[in-house]
mmCIF file of N, CA and C in Angstrom:
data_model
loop_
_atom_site.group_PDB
_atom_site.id
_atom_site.type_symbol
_atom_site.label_atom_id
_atom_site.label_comp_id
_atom_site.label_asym_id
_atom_site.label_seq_id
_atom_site.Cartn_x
_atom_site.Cartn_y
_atom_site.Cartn_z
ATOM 1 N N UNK A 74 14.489 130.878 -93.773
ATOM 2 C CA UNK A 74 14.953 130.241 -92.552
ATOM 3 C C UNK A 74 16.333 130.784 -92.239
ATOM 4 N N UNK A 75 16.647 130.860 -90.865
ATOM 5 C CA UNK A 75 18.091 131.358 -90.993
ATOM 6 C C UNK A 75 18.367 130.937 -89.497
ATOM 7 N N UNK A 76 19.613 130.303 -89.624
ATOM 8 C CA UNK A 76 20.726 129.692 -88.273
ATOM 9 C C UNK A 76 20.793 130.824 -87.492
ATOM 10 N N UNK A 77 21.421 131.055 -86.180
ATOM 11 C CA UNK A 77 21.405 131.901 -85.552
ATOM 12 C C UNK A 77 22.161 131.288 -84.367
ATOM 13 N N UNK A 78 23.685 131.726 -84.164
ATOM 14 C CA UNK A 78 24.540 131.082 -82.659
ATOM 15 C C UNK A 78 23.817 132.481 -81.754
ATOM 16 N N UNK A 79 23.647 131.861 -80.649
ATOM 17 C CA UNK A 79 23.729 132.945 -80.282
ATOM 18 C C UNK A 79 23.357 132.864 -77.996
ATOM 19 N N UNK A 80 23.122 133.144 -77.292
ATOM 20 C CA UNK A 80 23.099 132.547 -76.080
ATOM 21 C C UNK A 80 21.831 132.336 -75.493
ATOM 22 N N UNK A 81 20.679 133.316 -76.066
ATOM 23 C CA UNK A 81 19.642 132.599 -75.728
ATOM 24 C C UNK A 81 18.301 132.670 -76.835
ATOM 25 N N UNK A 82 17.993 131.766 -77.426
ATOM 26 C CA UNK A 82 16.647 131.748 -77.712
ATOM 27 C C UNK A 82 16.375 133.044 -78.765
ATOM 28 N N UNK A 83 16.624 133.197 -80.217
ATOM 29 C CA UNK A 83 16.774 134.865 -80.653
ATOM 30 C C UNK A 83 14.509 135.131 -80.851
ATOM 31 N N UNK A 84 13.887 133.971 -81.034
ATOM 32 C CA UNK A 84 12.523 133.802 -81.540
ATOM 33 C C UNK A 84 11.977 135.012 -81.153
ATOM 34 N N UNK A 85 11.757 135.686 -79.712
ATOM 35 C CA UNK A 85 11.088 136.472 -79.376
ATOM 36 C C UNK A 85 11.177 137.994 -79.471
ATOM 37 N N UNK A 86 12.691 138.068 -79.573
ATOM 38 C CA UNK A 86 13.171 139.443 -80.262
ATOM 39 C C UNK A 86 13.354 139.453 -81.914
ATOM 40 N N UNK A 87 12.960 137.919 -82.438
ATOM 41 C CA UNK A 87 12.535 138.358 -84.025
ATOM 42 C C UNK A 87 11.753 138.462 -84.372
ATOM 43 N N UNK A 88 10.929 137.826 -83.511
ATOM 44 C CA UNK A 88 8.576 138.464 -83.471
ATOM 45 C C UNK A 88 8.469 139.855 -83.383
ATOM 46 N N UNK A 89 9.469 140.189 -82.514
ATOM 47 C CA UNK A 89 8.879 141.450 -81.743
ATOM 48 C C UNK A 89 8.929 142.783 -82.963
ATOM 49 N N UNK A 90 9.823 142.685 -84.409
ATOM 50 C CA UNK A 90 10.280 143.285 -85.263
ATOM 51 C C UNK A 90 9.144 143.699 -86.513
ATOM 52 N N UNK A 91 9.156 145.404 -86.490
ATOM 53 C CA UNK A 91 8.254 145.587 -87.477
ATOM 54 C C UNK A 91 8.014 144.631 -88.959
ATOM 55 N N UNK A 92 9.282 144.240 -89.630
ATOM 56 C CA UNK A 92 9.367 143.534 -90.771
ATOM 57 C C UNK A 92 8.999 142.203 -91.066
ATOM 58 N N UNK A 93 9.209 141.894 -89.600
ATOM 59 C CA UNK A 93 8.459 140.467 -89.247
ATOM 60 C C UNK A 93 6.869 140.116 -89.498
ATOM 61 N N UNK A 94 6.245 139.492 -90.278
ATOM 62 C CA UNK A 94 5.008 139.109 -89.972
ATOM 63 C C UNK A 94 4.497 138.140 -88.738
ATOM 64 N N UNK A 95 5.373 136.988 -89.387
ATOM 65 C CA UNK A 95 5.143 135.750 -88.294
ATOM 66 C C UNK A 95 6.748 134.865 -88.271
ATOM 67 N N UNK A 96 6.899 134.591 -86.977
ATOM 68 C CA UNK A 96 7.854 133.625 -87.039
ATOM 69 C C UNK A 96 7.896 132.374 -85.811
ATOM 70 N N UNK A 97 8.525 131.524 -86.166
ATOM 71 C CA UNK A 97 8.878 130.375 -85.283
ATOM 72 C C UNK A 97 9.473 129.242 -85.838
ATOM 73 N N UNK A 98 9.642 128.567 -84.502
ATOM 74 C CA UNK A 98 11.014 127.929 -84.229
ATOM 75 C C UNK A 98 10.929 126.896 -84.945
ATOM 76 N N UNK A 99 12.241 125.939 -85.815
ATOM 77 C CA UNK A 99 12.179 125.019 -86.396
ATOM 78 C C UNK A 99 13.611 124.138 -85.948
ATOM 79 N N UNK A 100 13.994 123.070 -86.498
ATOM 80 C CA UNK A 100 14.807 122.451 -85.944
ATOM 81 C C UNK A 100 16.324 122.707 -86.326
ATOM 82 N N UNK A 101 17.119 123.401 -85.292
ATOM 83 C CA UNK A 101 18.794 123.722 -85.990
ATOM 84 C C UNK A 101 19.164 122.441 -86.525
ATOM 85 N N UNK A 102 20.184 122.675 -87.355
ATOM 86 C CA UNK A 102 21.000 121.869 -88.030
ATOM 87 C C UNK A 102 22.180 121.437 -87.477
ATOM 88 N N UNK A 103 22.692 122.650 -86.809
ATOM 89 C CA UNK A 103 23.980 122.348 -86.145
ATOM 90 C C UNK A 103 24.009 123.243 -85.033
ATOM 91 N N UNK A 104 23.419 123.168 -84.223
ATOM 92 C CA UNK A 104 23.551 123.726 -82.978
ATOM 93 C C UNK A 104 23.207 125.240 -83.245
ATOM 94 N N UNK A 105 22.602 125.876 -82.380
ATOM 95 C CA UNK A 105 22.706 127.211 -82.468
ATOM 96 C C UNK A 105 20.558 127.021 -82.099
ATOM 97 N N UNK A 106 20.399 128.445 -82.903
ATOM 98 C CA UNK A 106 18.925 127.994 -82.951
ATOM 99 C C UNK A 106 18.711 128.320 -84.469
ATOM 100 N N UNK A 107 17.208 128.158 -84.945
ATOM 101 C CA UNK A 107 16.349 128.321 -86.340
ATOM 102 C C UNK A 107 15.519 128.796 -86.194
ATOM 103 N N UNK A 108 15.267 129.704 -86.981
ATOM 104 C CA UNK A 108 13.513 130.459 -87.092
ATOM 105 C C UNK A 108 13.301 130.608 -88.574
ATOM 106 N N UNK A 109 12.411 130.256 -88.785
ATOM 107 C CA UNK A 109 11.234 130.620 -89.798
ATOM 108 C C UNK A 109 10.933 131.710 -89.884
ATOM 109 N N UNK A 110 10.818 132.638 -90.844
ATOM 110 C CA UNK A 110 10.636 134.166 -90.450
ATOM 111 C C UNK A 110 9.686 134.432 -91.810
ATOM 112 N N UNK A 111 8.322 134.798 -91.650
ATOM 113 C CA UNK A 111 7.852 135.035 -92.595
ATOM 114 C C UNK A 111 7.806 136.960 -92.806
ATOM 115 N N UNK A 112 7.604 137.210 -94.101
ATOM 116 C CA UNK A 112 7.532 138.772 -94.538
ATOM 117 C C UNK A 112 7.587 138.843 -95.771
ATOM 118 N N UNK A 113 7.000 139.889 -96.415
ATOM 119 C CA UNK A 113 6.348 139.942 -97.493
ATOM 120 C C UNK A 113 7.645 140.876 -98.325
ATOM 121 N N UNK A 114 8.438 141.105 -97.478
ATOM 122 C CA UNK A 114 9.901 142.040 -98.127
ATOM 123 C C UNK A 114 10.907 141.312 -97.512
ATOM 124 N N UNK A 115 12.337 141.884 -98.349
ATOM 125 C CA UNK A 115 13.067 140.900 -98.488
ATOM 126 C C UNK A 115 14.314 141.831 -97.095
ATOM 127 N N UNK A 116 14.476 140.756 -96.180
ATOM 128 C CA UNK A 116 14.570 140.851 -94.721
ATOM 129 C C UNK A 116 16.264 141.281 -94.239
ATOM 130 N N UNK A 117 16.933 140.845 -95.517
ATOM 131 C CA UNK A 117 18.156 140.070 -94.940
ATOM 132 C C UNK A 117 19.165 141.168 -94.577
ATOM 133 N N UNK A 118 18.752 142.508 -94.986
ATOM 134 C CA UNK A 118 19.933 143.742 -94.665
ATOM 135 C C UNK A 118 19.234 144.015 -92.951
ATOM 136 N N UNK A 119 17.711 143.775 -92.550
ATOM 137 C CA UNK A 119 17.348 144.380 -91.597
ATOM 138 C C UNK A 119 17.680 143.411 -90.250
ATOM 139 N N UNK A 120 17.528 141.891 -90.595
ATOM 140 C CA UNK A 120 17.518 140.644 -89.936
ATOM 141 C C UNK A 120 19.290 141.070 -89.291
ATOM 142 N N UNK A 121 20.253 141.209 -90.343
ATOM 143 C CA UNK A 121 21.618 141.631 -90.204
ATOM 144 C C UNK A 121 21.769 142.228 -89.223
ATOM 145 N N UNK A 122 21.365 143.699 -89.456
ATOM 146 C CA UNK A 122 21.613 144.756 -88.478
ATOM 147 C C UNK A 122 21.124 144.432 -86.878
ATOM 148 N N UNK A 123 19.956 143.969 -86.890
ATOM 149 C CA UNK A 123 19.416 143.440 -85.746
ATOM 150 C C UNK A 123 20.528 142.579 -85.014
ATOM 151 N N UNK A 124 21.065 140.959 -86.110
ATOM 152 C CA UNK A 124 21.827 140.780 -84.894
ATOM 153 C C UNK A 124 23.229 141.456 -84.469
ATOM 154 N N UNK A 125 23.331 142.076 -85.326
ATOM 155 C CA UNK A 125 24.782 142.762 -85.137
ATOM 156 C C UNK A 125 24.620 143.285 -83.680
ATOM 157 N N UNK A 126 23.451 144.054 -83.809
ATOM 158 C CA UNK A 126 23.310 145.130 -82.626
ATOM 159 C C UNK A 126 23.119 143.599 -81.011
ATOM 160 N N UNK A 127 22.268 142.389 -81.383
ATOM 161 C CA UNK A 127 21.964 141.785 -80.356
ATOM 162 C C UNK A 127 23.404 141.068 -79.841
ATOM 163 N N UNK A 128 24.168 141.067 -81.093
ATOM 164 C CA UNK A 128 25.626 140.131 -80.785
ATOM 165 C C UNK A 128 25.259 138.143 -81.497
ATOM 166 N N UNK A 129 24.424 138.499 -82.238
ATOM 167 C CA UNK A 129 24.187 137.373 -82.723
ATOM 168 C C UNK A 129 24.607 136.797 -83.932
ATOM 169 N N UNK A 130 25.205 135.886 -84.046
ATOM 170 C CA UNK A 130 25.984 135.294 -85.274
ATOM 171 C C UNK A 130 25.122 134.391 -86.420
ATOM 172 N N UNK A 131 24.921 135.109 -87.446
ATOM 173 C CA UNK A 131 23.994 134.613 -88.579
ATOM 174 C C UNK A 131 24.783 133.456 -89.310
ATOM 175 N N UNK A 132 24.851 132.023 -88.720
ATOM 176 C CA UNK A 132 25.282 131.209 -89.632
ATOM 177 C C UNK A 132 25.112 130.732 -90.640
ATOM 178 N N UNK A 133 23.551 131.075 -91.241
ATOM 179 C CA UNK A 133 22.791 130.610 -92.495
ATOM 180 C C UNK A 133 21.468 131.144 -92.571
ATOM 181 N N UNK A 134 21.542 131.815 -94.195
ATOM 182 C CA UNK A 134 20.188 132.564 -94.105
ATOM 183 C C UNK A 134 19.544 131.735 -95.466
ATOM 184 N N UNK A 135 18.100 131.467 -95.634
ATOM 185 C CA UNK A 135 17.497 130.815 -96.909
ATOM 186 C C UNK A 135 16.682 131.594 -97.454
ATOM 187 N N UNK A 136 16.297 132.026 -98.210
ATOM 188 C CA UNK A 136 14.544 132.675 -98.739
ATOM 189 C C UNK A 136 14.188 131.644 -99.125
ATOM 190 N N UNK A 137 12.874 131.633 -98.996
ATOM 191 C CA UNK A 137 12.121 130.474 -99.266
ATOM 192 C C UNK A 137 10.996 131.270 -100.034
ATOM 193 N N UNK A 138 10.548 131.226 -100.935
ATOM 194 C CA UNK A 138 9.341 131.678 -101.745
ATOM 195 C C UNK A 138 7.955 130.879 -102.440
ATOM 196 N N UNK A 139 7.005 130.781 -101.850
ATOM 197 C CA UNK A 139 6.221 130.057 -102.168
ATOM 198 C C UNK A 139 5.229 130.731 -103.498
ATOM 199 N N UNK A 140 5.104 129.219 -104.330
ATOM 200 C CA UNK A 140 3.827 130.173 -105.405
ATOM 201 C C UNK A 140 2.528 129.934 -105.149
ATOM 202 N N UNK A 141 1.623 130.509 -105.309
ATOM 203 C CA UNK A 141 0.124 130.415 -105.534
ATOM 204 C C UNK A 141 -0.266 128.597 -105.324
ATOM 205 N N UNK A 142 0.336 127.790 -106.221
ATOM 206 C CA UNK A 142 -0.144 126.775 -106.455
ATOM 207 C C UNK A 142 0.441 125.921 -105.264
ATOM 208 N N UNK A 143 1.825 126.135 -104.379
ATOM 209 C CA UNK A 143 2.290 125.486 -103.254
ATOM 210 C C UNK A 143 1.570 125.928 -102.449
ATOM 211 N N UNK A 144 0.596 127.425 -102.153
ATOM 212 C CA UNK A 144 -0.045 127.637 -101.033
ATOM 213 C C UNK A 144 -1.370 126.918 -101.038
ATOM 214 N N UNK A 145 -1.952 126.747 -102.128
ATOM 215 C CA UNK A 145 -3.086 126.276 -102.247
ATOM 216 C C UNK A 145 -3.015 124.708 -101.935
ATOM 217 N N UNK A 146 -2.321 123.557 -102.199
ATOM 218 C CA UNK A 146 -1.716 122.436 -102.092
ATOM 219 C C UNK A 146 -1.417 122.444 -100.514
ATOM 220 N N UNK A 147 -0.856 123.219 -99.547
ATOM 221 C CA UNK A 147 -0.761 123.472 -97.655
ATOM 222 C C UNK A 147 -2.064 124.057 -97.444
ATOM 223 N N UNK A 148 -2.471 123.997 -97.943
ATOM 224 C CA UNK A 148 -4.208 124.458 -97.364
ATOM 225 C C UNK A 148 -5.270 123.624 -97.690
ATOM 226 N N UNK A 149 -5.204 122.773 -98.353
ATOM 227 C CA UNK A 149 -5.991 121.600 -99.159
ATOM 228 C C UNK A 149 -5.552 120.727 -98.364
ATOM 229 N N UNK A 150 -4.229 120.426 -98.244
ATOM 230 C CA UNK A 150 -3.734 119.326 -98.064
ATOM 231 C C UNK A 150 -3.724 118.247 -99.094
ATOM 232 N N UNK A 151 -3.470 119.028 -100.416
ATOM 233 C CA UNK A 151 -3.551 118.014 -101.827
ATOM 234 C C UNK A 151 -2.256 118.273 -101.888
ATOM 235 N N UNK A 152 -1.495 116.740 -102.621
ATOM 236 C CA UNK A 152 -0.081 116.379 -103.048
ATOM 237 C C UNK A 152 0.052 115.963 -104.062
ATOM 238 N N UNK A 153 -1.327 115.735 -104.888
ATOM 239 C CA UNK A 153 -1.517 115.254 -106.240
ATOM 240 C C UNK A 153 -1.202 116.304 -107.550
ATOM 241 N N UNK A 154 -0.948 117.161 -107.414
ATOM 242 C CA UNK A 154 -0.159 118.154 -108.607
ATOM 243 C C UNK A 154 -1.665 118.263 -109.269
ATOM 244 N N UNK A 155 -3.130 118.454 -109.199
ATOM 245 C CA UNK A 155 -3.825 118.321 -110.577
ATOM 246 C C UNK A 155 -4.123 116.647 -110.521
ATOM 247 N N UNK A 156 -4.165 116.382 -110.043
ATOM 248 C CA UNK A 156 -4.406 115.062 -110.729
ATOM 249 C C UNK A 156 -6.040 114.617 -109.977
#
């Protein structure tokens, strides 16, 4: 997930990006906007350069990494660990 000040809306010029798989919008924290950015490589030197070049200010970046057993549990819709 990563913050983003910036003047309009960054979602559609971070879809539009080879490295990008899938992304969308989630709720800022403190003003600005949020995207979700999924990819199977690790984003954060390319995500950079991008906004440098757009004029966009990266206020917060997260990796988020899911395992096998959290994907299977969002696709089930099981919360029971095994049980």
């Amino acid at each position: 997930t990563v913050q983003i000040k910036a003047s309009e809306n960054p979602l559609a010029e971070i879809s539009r990006q080879s490295f990008v798989q899938k992304a969308e919008p989630v709720q800022a924290e403190s003003g600005g906007f949020a995207v979700r950015i999924f990819s199977e490589n690790h984003i954060g030197e390319r995500l950079f350069r991008l906004a440098v070049e757009k004029g966009w200010v990266i206020t917060e970046m997260q990796a988020e990494r899911q395992n096998l057993e959290s994907v299977f549990r969002e696709l089930t819709g099981s919360n029971e660990g095994g049980k």
